[in-house]
Amino acid sequence: MVRLLWVRSGMRRWWPFVFALIPLAITVAIVTTLLRASDLENFGWSFWSLNVSDHGILVYVIGSLLTAVPALALAMLIGLGIAVASTTYLPRFVAGVLDPCVDLLAGIPSIVYGIWGYFVVASFFGQNLFVWAAVHLAFIPGLRPTHDSSLALIATGDGLALAIMILTLMILPITTLLMRDALRAVPRDLWESGLALGATRWEVTRRVAIPYAKRGVWGAAFLGFGRAIGETVAVFMVIDQASKLPTNVYDGTSTMASLIIGTIDAAMQGGPTGALELHFLSELALVLLSITLVVNVAGRWMIRRTYTGVAGV
Amino acid sequence: MNAIASVPTEAVVSVQDLTVTAGARTLLDHVSLDFGARSLTAVVGPSGCGKTTFVRSLNRMTELTAGLAVEGSVRYLGQDIYDAAVDPVVVRRRMGMVFQRPTVFPMSIFENAAFGLRLVHAEEDLVDAAVTEALQRAGLWDEVRAELDRPALSLSGGQQQRLCIARALAVRPRVLLLDEPTSALDPAATQRVEATLQGLKEEIVLVLVTHNVGQAARISDRIAFLHSGKLIEVGPTADILERPRVKLTEQFITGRYA
């Protein structure tokens, strides 16, 4: 009986640490696996180059940033628009329909976006928007088609621009949702104080509500970026996978994530080529992990810095 | 009732037959009350008597609550503020408002005080001068003059509330509406705010909603007692406290109101 009590009290003390071990162990396992598989001792950062034929990974790093950053910018802008409309301007019954839609979209698996993008969005944007842009906006450097990208090819839609669009659509619900909830948490008193000073709703939104909701806005940006840069299948389906930097927005390219899924099969075939391929992909995964980690840490730091001295109110 | 007896000669704000309803509920029932220049009127009454609704209807804040219907008139210097041609934004610039809890904005002390001026794109030297003056009038200047760039949210609750008063004063309103401005403050902070209000009543019209009879006794010139949406009695503070004409008023101020 005494022994049993001892065991029970011991368990009571230790179980939180057992649970704490789970995420810690996973983190350590992933990092060590990737470090070993990439064989950094032998290859070092020799992969850190633009030379694709010699397994340089920089093209894919740039490809990832070229898709994720514009997609994030678009998703933040549109998301803020939806969030402000829903919390401030729309009649309650319209917001009541809109909000669950956003929540629903945030939960859709990415493969669904990928299929939709592949079959529907690609040709829709390709035939309408991209061809139009290639003809009428050709004076903008990135929008000018090169001689080998004919309008017929552009009309199929696949390429960098479509990948950006699909990514934007995919992360839009989560950025919208986070910013909407942050704006909704702005105290009513604060709103009314702004209005009582003779401010319009827009002035209160811009100068009081959005600054107050800053933490949520930053959170939306970092989470959105993490999703955008890590997205695999949907991007692979629409980016017109090619191991090169794009010459314009209609061109194909690769992101780190889309390249991994595109070549993992070949790498697993074994043999000396396969082994090299595995080291290369592992290093790519390691870089992806590092970028996500850096963004995460920077995000936390940013949020903390923004809010020091404000907490507790 | 008996409002006529204490109508100041020149009314800045004149309320006539103000009735506010929310569906079938009547929140204010034919309230008539005038506010003269340089005065502090305390609006007192038990919870739910309509005192907050009353003060919010003076600058059309009632419009922000869905389902409220306002009848009667509120005249500011003779102009009916509920007239269709009147922009509520303009009304609110003339009548400042301070809320129950401090509502400083997430920006510096200076920018908080300057908020109303920024809205009208006032010139920079003008803003500087007005902010300084407003902080002085709100009795906060000496405490914050050295750290105007600090986030306003780092101030104490009492300082925040005086900053809210300064923010409202910076646009030079003729009327300041205060909805239980000290209900979230400790006694020392309450005292500072009361001192500030006492100074301000020499300059502008103050309408102070309070549930605290002691506060009304300390700083008001005049007390208006509301009960169930009706104005029961209004008169000089000393008269209401010492010689209330209505039984209900007496019960309330002596704390025997059930």
Coordinates of C-alpha atoms in Angstrom, one line a residue:
Chain A
M1 CA 0.0 0.0 0.0
V2 CA 2.8 2.4 0.9
R3 CA 4.7 1.4 -2.2
L4 CA 1.6 2.0 -4.4
L5 CA 1.2 5.4 -2.9
W6 CA 4.8 6.2 -3.6
V7 CA 4.4 5.1 -7.2
R8 CA 1.3 7.1 -7.6
S9 CA 2.8 10.3 -6.2
G10 CA 5.8 9.7 -8.4
M11 CA 3.7 9.5 -11.5
R12 CA 1.9 12.6 -10.5
R13 CA 5.1 14.5 -10.4
W14 CA 6.6 13.0 -13.6
W15 CA 3.8 12.8 -16.1
P16 CA 4.1 16.4 -17.4
F17 CA 7.7 15.7 -18.2
V18 CA 6.7 12.5 -20.1
F19 CA 4.4 14.6 -22.3
A20 CA 7.0 17.3 -22.7
L21 CA 9.4 14.7 -24.0
I22 CA 7.2 13.9 -27.0
P23 CA 7.7 17.2 -29.0
L24 CA 11.3 17.5 -27.9
A25 CA 12.1 14.0 -29.1
I26 CA 10.4 14.6 -32.4
T27 CA 12.4 17.8 -32.9
V28 CA 15.7 16.1 -32.1
A29 CA 14.8 13.1 -34.3
I30 CA 14.0 15.2 -37.3
V31 CA 17.0 17.5 -37.0
T32 CA 19.5 14.6 -36.5
T33 CA 18.0 12.5 -39.3
L34 CA 18.2 15.4 -41.7
L35 CA 21.8 16.3 -40.6
R36 CA 22.9 12.7 -41.0
A37 CA 21.1 12.1 -44.3
S38 CA 22.4 15.3 -45.8
D39 CA 25.9 14.2 -44.9
L40 CA 27.0 17.7 -44.2
E41 CA 30.5 16.4 -43.2
N42 CA 31.2 15.3 -46.8
F43 CA 29.2 17.7 -48.8
G44 CA 29.3 20.7 -46.5
W45 CA 27.5 23.6 -48.2
S46 CA 28.6 22.6 -51.7
F47 CA 24.9 22.4 -52.6
W48 CA 24.6 26.0 -51.7
S49 CA 24.9 27.2 -55.3
L50 CA 22.9 28.3 -58.3
N51 CA 24.3 25.5 -60.4
V52 CA 21.4 23.2 -60.9
S53 CA 23.2 20.6 -62.9
D54 CA 25.7 20.2 -60.0
H55 CA 22.8 19.9 -57.5
G56 CA 22.8 23.5 -56.4
I57 CA 19.8 24.2 -54.2
L58 CA 19.8 28.0 -54.4
V59 CA 17.4 28.0 -57.4
Y60 CA 14.8 26.2 -55.3
V61 CA 15.4 28.5 -52.3
I62 CA 14.7 31.4 -54.6
G63 CA 11.8 29.6 -56.2
S64 CA 10.2 29.1 -52.8
L65 CA 10.6 32.8 -51.8
L66 CA 9.3 33.9 -55.2
T67 CA 6.1 32.0 -54.6
A68 CA 5.7 32.4 -50.9
V69 CA 6.4 36.1 -50.4
P70 CA 4.1 37.5 -53.1
A71 CA 1.4 35.0 -52.0
L72 CA 1.8 36.1 -48.4
A73 CA 1.6 39.8 -49.4
L74 CA -1.6 39.2 -51.4
A75 CA -3.2 37.0 -48.7
M76 CA -2.4 39.6 -46.0
L77 CA -3.9 42.5 -48.1
I78 CA -7.0 40.6 -49.2
G79 CA -7.4 39.0 -45.8
L80 CA -7.2 42.3 -44.0
G81 CA -9.9 43.6 -46.3
I82 CA -12.2 40.7 -45.6
A83 CA -11.5 40.9 -41.9
V84 CA -12.2 44.6 -41.7
A85 CA -15.3 44.3 -43.8
S86 CA -16.6 41.4 -41.7
T87 CA -16.0 43.0 -38.3
T88 CA -16.8 46.6 -39.1
Y89 CA -18.8 47.3 -42.2
L90 CA -20.9 44.4 -43.2
P91 CA -24.4 43.9 -41.9
R92 CA -24.5 41.2 -39.2
F93 CA -26.4 38.6 -41.4
V94 CA -23.9 38.9 -44.2
A95 CA -20.9 38.5 -41.8
G96 CA -22.8 35.6 -40.4
V97 CA -22.6 33.8 -43.7
L98 CA -19.1 35.0 -44.6
D99 CA -17.4 34.0 -41.4
P100 CA -18.3 30.3 -41.4
C101 CA -17.2 30.2 -45.0
V102 CA -13.8 31.5 -44.1
D103 CA -13.5 29.0 -41.2
L104 CA -14.5 26.2 -43.6
L105 CA -12.0 27.2 -46.3
A106 CA -9.2 27.2 -43.6
G107 CA -9.8 23.5 -43.0
I108 CA -9.8 22.2 -46.6
P109 CA -6.9 19.8 -47.3
S110 CA -4.3 21.3 -49.6
I111 CA -4.7 18.5 -52.2
V112 CA -8.2 19.8 -52.9
Y113 CA -6.9 23.2 -53.7
G114 CA -4.3 21.5 -55.9
I115 CA -6.8 19.6 -57.9
W116 CA -9.1 22.6 -58.2
G117 CA -6.1 24.8 -59.2
Y118 CA -4.9 22.2 -61.8
F119 CA -8.3 21.6 -63.5
V120 CA -10.1 24.9 -63.1
V121 CA -8.1 27.8 -61.9
A122 CA -5.2 27.2 -64.3
S123 CA -7.2 27.5 -67.5
F124 CA -9.4 30.2 -66.1
F125 CA -6.5 32.5 -65.1
G126 CA -4.4 31.3 -68.0
Q127 CA -6.9 32.1 -70.7
N128 CA -8.2 35.3 -69.1
L129 CA -5.8 37.0 -66.8
F130 CA -2.4 35.8 -67.9
V131 CA -2.9 36.1 -71.7
W132 CA -4.3 39.6 -71.1
A133 CA -1.4 40.5 -68.9
A134 CA 1.1 39.1 -71.5
V135 CA -0.4 41.3 -74.2
H136 CA -1.3 44.5 -72.3
L137 CA 1.1 44.6 -69.4
A138 CA 4.2 43.5 -71.3
F139 CA 5.9 46.8 -70.4
I140 CA 6.3 45.5 -66.9
P141 CA 9.6 43.4 -66.9
G142 CA 8.3 40.3 -65.1
L143 CA 5.1 40.2 -67.1
R144 CA 6.7 40.4 -70.6
P145 CA 6.6 36.9 -72.3
T146 CA 9.9 35.6 -73.7
H147 CA 10.0 34.6 -77.3
D148 CA 9.7 30.9 -76.5
S149 CA 6.7 31.3 -74.2
S150 CA 3.9 31.6 -76.7
L151 CA 0.4 32.8 -75.8
A152 CA -0.9 29.3 -76.3
L153 CA 1.5 28.1 -73.7
I154 CA 0.7 31.0 -71.3
A155 CA -3.1 30.2 -71.8
T156 CA -2.6 26.8 -70.1
G157 CA -1.9 28.7 -66.9
D158 CA 0.8 26.5 -65.3
G159 CA 3.7 28.4 -63.9
L160 CA 5.0 30.8 -61.2
A161 CA 2.0 33.1 -61.4
L162 CA -0.5 30.3 -61.0
A163 CA 1.5 28.9 -58.1
I164 CA 1.3 32.3 -56.4
M165 CA -2.4 32.5 -57.0
I166 CA -3.1 29.0 -55.6
L167 CA -0.9 29.7 -52.6
T168 CA -2.7 32.9 -52.0
L169 CA -6.0 31.2 -52.1
M170 CA -4.7 28.5 -49.8
I171 CA -3.4 30.8 -47.1
L172 CA -6.0 33.4 -47.4
P173 CA -8.5 31.7 -45.1
I174 CA -6.0 31.4 -42.2
T175 CA -4.7 35.0 -42.5
T176 CA -8.3 36.3 -42.7
L177 CA -9.4 34.2 -39.8
L178 CA -6.6 35.3 -37.5
M179 CA -6.9 38.9 -38.4
R180 CA -10.7 38.8 -38.1
D181 CA -10.5 37.4 -34.6
A182 CA -7.9 39.9 -33.6
L183 CA -10.0 42.8 -34.8
R184 CA -13.0 41.3 -33.1
A185 CA -11.1 41.4 -29.8
V186 CA -10.7 45.2 -30.0
P187 CA -12.8 46.5 -27.0
R188 CA -16.0 48.2 -27.9
D189 CA -15.1 51.1 -25.6
L190 CA -12.0 51.7 -27.6
W191 CA -14.1 51.9 -30.8
E192 CA -16.5 54.2 -29.3
S193 CA -13.8 56.5 -27.9
G194 CA -12.5 56.9 -31.4
L195 CA -15.9 57.6 -32.8
A196 CA -16.7 60.0 -29.9
L197 CA -13.6 62.0 -31.0
G198 CA -15.2 62.6 -34.3
A199 CA -13.4 59.8 -36.2
T200 CA -15.1 57.9 -39.0
R201 CA -15.3 54.1 -38.9
W202 CA -12.4 53.9 -41.3
E203 CA -10.2 56.2 -39.3
V204 CA -10.8 54.2 -36.1
T205 CA -10.1 51.0 -38.0
R206 CA -6.9 52.3 -39.5
R207 CA -5.5 54.2 -36.5
V208 CA -6.9 52.3 -33.5
A209 CA -8.3 48.9 -34.3
I210 CA -5.5 47.6 -36.5
P211 CA -2.7 48.8 -34.3
Y212 CA -4.5 47.2 -31.3
A213 CA -4.8 44.0 -33.2
K214 CA -1.2 44.1 -34.3
R215 CA -0.3 40.9 -32.5
G216 CA -2.9 39.0 -34.5
V217 CA -1.8 40.6 -37.8
W218 CA 1.8 39.5 -37.2
G219 CA 0.6 36.1 -36.1
A220 CA -1.3 35.8 -39.4
A221 CA 1.7 36.8 -41.4
F222 CA 4.0 34.3 -39.8
L223 CA 1.6 31.4 -39.9
G224 CA 0.7 32.3 -43.5
F225 CA 4.3 32.4 -44.6
G226 CA 5.0 29.1 -42.9
R227 CA 2.1 27.5 -44.8
A228 CA 3.1 29.1 -48.1
I229 CA 6.7 28.1 -48.0
G230 CA 6.0 24.6 -46.8
E231 CA 3.1 23.8 -49.3
T232 CA 4.0 20.9 -51.4
V233 CA 1.4 19.0 -53.5
A234 CA -0.7 22.0 -54.6
V235 CA 2.4 23.9 -55.8
F236 CA 3.8 20.8 -57.5
M237 CA 0.6 20.4 -59.5
V238 CA 0.5 23.9 -60.9
I239 CA 4.0 25.3 -61.0
D240 CA 5.0 23.6 -64.3
Q241 CA 8.0 22.1 -62.4
A242 CA 11.3 23.0 -63.9
S243 CA 14.8 23.2 -62.3
K244 CA 15.5 26.8 -63.3
L245 CA 14.8 30.3 -62.2
P246 CA 11.7 31.7 -64.0
T247 CA 12.3 34.3 -66.7
N248 CA 8.8 35.7 -66.2
V249 CA 5.7 35.1 -64.2
Y250 CA 4.3 32.6 -66.7
D251 CA 7.4 30.4 -66.6
G252 CA 7.8 27.2 -64.7
T253 CA 10.2 26.9 -61.7
S254 CA 10.4 24.8 -58.6
T255 CA 10.2 25.4 -54.9
M256 CA 12.1 23.5 -52.3
A257 CA 9.0 21.6 -51.3
S258 CA 7.7 20.9 -54.8
L259 CA 11.2 19.7 -55.8
I260 CA 11.3 17.3 -52.9
I261 CA 8.0 15.7 -53.8
G262 CA 8.9 15.7 -57.4
T263 CA 12.2 13.8 -57.1
I264 CA 11.9 11.8 -53.9
D265 CA 10.8 8.7 -55.9
A266 CA 13.9 8.8 -58.1
A267 CA 16.1 9.4 -55.0
M268 CA 14.7 6.3 -53.3
Q269 CA 15.7 4.1 -56.2
G270 CA 19.1 3.6 -54.6
G271 CA 22.5 3.4 -56.3
P272 CA 25.2 6.1 -56.2
T273 CA 23.0 8.6 -58.0
G274 CA 20.1 7.9 -55.7
A275 CA 22.4 8.4 -52.6
L276 CA 23.6 11.8 -53.9
E277 CA 20.1 12.7 -54.6
L278 CA 19.1 11.8 -51.0
H279 CA 21.9 13.9 -49.5
F280 CA 20.8 16.8 -51.7
L281 CA 17.1 16.5 -50.8
S282 CA 17.9 16.2 -47.2
E283 CA 19.9 19.3 -47.3
L284 CA 17.0 21.0 -49.0
A285 CA 14.7 19.8 -46.3
L286 CA 17.2 21.1 -43.7
V287 CA 17.2 24.6 -45.3
L288 CA 13.4 24.6 -45.4
L289 CA 13.3 23.7 -41.8
S290 CA 15.8 26.4 -40.9
I291 CA 13.9 29.1 -42.8
T292 CA 10.7 28.1 -41.0
L293 CA 12.5 28.1 -37.7
V294 CA 14.0 31.5 -38.3
V295 CA 10.7 33.0 -39.4
N296 CA 9.1 31.5 -36.3
V297 CA 11.7 32.8 -33.9
A298 CA 11.6 36.2 -35.6
G299 CA 7.9 36.2 -35.4
R300 CA 7.9 35.5 -31.7
W301 CA 10.5 38.1 -31.1
M302 CA 8.5 40.7 -33.1
I303 CA 5.3 40.0 -31.3
R304 CA 7.0 40.2 -27.9
R305 CA 8.7 43.4 -28.9
T306 CA 5.5 45.0 -30.2
Y307 CA 3.7 44.2 -27.0
T308 CA 6.1 44.9 -24.2
G309 CA 4.6 47.3 -21.8
V310 CA 1.2 46.7 -23.2
A311 CA 0.4 43.4 -21.7
G312 CA -2.1 43.2 -18.9
V313 CA -4.5 45.7 -20.4
Chain B
M1 CA -40.3 68.2 -13.4
N2 CA -39.3 71.5 -11.9
A3 CA -36.6 71.7 -14.4
I4 CA -37.7 75.2 -15.4
A5 CA -36.7 76.5 -12.0
S6 CA -33.0 75.7 -12.5
V7 CA -32.7 76.4 -16.2
P8 CA -29.5 78.5 -16.6
T9 CA -30.0 81.7 -18.5
E10 CA -27.9 80.7 -21.6
A11 CA -28.2 77.1 -22.4
V12 CA -25.4 75.4 -24.3
V13 CA -27.2 72.2 -24.5
S14 CA -31.0 72.0 -24.3
V15 CA -32.8 68.7 -24.1
Q16 CA -36.5 68.7 -24.7
D17 CA -38.8 65.7 -24.3
L18 CA -36.1 63.2 -24.9
T19 CA -37.5 59.7 -25.2
V20 CA -35.3 56.7 -26.1
T21 CA -36.9 53.3 -26.7
A22 CA -35.4 49.9 -27.4
G23 CA -38.3 48.0 -28.9
A24 CA -41.0 47.9 -26.3
R25 CA -38.7 49.1 -23.5
T26 CA -38.6 52.8 -22.7
L27 CA -35.1 53.7 -21.6
L28 CA -35.7 57.5 -21.3
D29 CA -39.1 59.0 -20.8
H30 CA -39.7 62.6 -21.9
V31 CA -36.6 64.0 -20.2
S32 CA -36.1 67.8 -20.5
L33 CA -33.0 69.4 -19.1
D34 CA -30.8 72.4 -20.0
F35 CA -27.1 72.8 -19.5
G36 CA -25.6 76.3 -19.1
A37 CA -22.1 77.4 -19.8
R38 CA -19.4 76.6 -17.2
S39 CA -21.3 74.1 -15.0
L40 CA -20.9 70.6 -13.7
T41 CA -24.2 68.7 -13.6
A42 CA -24.1 65.3 -12.0
V43 CA -26.6 62.8 -13.4
V44 CA -27.3 60.3 -10.6
G45 CA -29.7 57.4 -10.2
P46 CA -29.7 53.7 -9.6
S47 CA -28.4 51.1 -12.1
G48 CA -30.6 50.9 -15.2
C49 CA -32.2 54.3 -14.6
G50 CA -31.1 55.5 -18.0
K51 CA -28.3 57.8 -17.0
T52 CA -25.8 56.3 -19.4
T53 CA -28.4 56.3 -22.2
F54 CA -29.1 59.9 -21.4
V55 CA -25.5 61.0 -21.7
R56 CA -24.9 59.0 -24.8
S57 CA -27.9 60.5 -26.5
L58 CA -26.3 64.0 -26.1
N59 CA -23.7 63.3 -28.8
R60 CA -25.6 60.7 -30.8
M61 CA -23.6 57.8 -29.5
T62 CA -27.0 56.1 -29.2
E63 CA -26.9 55.5 -32.9
L64 CA -24.1 53.0 -32.4
T65 CA -26.4 50.7 -30.6
A66 CA -28.7 48.8 -32.9
G67 CA -32.4 49.1 -32.1
L68 CA -32.5 52.3 -30.2
A69 CA -35.1 54.9 -31.3
V70 CA -34.7 58.5 -30.2
E71 CA -37.5 61.1 -30.1
G72 CA -37.6 64.6 -28.8
S73 CA -34.8 67.1 -29.4
V74 CA -31.3 67.8 -28.2
R75 CA -30.2 71.3 -29.1
Y76 CA -26.6 72.4 -29.1
L77 CA -26.4 76.2 -29.2
G78 CA -29.9 76.2 -30.7
Q79 CA -29.2 73.6 -33.4
D80 CA -31.0 70.3 -33.2
I81 CA -28.2 67.7 -33.4
Y82 CA -30.7 65.0 -34.5
D83 CA -31.6 67.0 -37.6
A84 CA -31.1 65.0 -40.7
A85 CA -28.7 67.6 -42.1
V86 CA -26.3 67.4 -39.1
D87 CA -23.3 65.1 -39.3
P88 CA -22.9 63.1 -36.1
V89 CA -19.1 63.3 -36.6
V90 CA -19.3 67.1 -36.2
V91 CA -21.5 66.8 -33.2
R92 CA -19.0 64.5 -31.5
R93 CA -16.2 66.9 -32.1
R94 CA -18.0 69.6 -30.2
M95 CA -19.0 67.3 -27.4
G96 CA -16.2 65.1 -26.0
M97 CA -16.8 61.9 -24.1
V98 CA -15.0 60.0 -21.4
F99 CA -15.9 56.4 -20.7
Q100 CA -16.1 54.2 -17.6
R101 CA -12.8 52.5 -18.1
P102 CA -9.8 54.3 -19.5
T103 CA -9.7 53.8 -23.3
V104 CA -6.3 55.0 -24.3
F105 CA -5.2 54.0 -27.8
P106 CA -2.2 51.7 -28.5
M107 CA 0.1 54.6 -29.3
S108 CA 2.3 57.1 -27.5
I109 CA 1.0 59.5 -24.8
F110 CA 1.5 62.4 -27.2
E111 CA -0.3 60.7 -30.1
N112 CA -3.2 59.8 -27.9
A113 CA -3.7 63.4 -26.9
A114 CA -3.2 64.5 -30.5
F115 CA -5.6 62.0 -31.9
G116 CA -8.6 64.3 -32.5
L117 CA -6.3 67.0 -34.0
R118 CA -4.7 64.5 -36.4
L119 CA -8.2 63.7 -37.7
V120 CA -8.6 67.3 -38.9
H121 CA -5.0 67.4 -40.1
A122 CA -4.0 70.2 -37.8
E123 CA -0.6 71.8 -38.3
E124 CA 2.3 70.4 -36.3
D125 CA 3.0 73.5 -34.1
L126 CA -0.7 73.7 -33.5
V127 CA -0.8 70.1 -32.4
D128 CA 2.1 70.6 -30.1
A129 CA 0.6 73.6 -28.4
A130 CA -2.9 72.0 -28.1
V131 CA -1.5 68.7 -26.7
T132 CA 0.5 70.6 -24.1
E133 CA -2.5 72.7 -23.1
A134 CA -4.9 69.7 -23.0
L135 CA -2.5 67.7 -20.8
Q136 CA -2.2 70.8 -18.5
R137 CA -5.9 71.2 -18.3
A138 CA -6.4 67.5 -17.5
G139 CA -3.8 67.8 -14.7
L140 CA -1.5 65.3 -16.3
W141 CA 1.3 67.5 -17.8
D142 CA 3.7 67.5 -14.8
E143 CA 3.6 63.7 -14.6
V144 CA 4.2 63.0 -18.3
R145 CA 6.0 66.0 -19.8
A146 CA 9.3 64.2 -19.8
E147 CA 8.1 61.0 -21.5
L148 CA 5.5 61.9 -24.0
D149 CA 6.8 59.3 -26.4
R150 CA 6.1 56.4 -24.0
P151 CA 3.2 54.0 -24.8
A152 CA 0.1 55.4 -23.2
L153 CA -0.7 51.9 -22.0
S154 CA 2.2 52.0 -19.7
L155 CA 0.5 54.7 -17.6
S156 CA -1.4 53.9 -14.4
G157 CA -5.2 53.6 -14.6
G158 CA -5.8 57.1 -13.2
Q159 CA -3.2 58.6 -15.5
Q160 CA -4.8 56.8 -18.4
Q161 CA -8.2 58.3 -17.5
R162 CA -6.8 61.8 -17.3
L163 CA -5.1 61.2 -20.6
C164 CA -8.6 60.3 -22.0
I165 CA -9.9 63.6 -20.6
A166 CA -6.9 65.4 -22.2
R167 CA -7.6 63.7 -25.5
A168 CA -11.2 64.8 -25.5
L169 CA -10.1 68.4 -24.4
A170 CA -7.5 68.7 -27.2
V171 CA -10.1 69.4 -29.8
R172 CA -11.6 72.1 -27.6
P173 CA -15.1 70.9 -27.1
R174 CA -17.7 73.1 -25.4
V175 CA -19.1 70.1 -23.7
L176 CA -17.5 67.1 -22.0
L177 CA -19.7 64.1 -21.3
L178 CA -18.3 61.7 -18.6
D179 CA -19.9 58.3 -18.1
E180 CA -18.8 57.2 -14.6
P181 CA -15.2 58.1 -15.3
T182 CA -13.9 57.0 -11.9
S183 CA -15.7 53.7 -11.5
A184 CA -12.6 51.7 -12.5
L185 CA -10.2 53.8 -10.4
D186 CA -8.8 53.6 -6.9
P187 CA -9.6 56.3 -4.4
A188 CA -6.3 58.3 -5.0
A189 CA -6.8 58.2 -8.7
T190 CA -10.4 59.2 -8.3
Q191 CA -9.4 62.2 -6.3
R192 CA -7.0 63.4 -9.0
V193 CA -9.7 63.0 -11.7
E194 CA -12.2 64.9 -9.5
A195 CA -9.8 67.7 -9.0
T196 CA -9.3 67.9 -12.7
L197 CA -13.0 68.1 -13.3
Q198 CA -13.4 70.7 -10.7
G199 CA -10.9 72.9 -12.5
L200 CA -12.6 72.2 -15.8
K201 CA -16.1 73.3 -14.7
E202 CA -14.9 76.9 -14.7
E203 CA -14.3 76.5 -18.5
I204 CA -16.8 74.2 -20.1
V205 CA -20.0 72.3 -19.7
L206 CA -19.5 69.1 -17.8
V207 CA -22.1 66.4 -17.7
L208 CA -21.0 63.7 -15.2
V209 CA -22.9 60.4 -14.9
T210 CA -22.1 58.8 -11.6
H211 CA -23.6 56.2 -9.3
N212 CA -21.7 57.8 -6.4
V213 CA -23.7 60.4 -4.5
G214 CA -20.6 61.3 -2.6
Q215 CA -18.8 62.2 -5.8
A216 CA -21.8 64.3 -7.0
A217 CA -21.7 66.1 -3.6
R218 CA -18.0 66.8 -3.8
I219 CA -17.8 68.3 -7.3
S220 CA -21.1 69.1 -8.9
D221 CA -23.0 72.4 -9.0
R222 CA -26.3 70.7 -9.8
I223 CA -27.7 67.2 -9.5
A224 CA -30.2 65.6 -11.8
F225 CA -31.8 62.5 -10.4
L226 CA -33.1 59.9 -12.9
H227 CA -35.2 56.9 -12.0
S228 CA -36.7 54.4 -14.4
G229 CA -36.0 56.7 -17.4
K230 CA -37.7 59.7 -15.9
L231 CA -36.1 62.8 -14.6
I232 CA -37.4 62.9 -11.0
E233 CA -35.7 66.0 -9.7
V234 CA -33.0 68.5 -10.6
G235 CA -31.6 71.4 -8.7
P236 CA -28.5 72.9 -7.1
T237 CA -26.4 70.2 -5.4
A238 CA -26.9 71.5 -1.9
D239 CA -30.7 71.7 -2.3
I240 CA -31.0 68.2 -3.7
L241 CA -28.8 66.8 -0.9
E242 CA -30.3 68.7 2.0
R243 CA -33.9 69.4 0.9
P244 CA -35.0 66.9 -1.8
R245 CA -38.6 67.6 -2.7
V246 CA -39.3 64.1 -3.8
K247 CA -39.3 61.1 -1.5
L248 CA -37.6 58.9 -4.1
T249 CA -34.7 61.3 -4.3
E250 CA -34.3 61.4 -0.6
Q251 CA -34.3 57.6 -0.4
F252 CA -31.6 57.4 -3.1
I253 CA -29.3 60.0 -1.7
T254 CA -29.5 58.7 1.8
G255 CA -28.7 55.2 0.6
R256 CA -32.1 53.9 1.7
Y257 CA -33.2 53.2 -1.9
A258 CA -34.0 49.5 -2.3

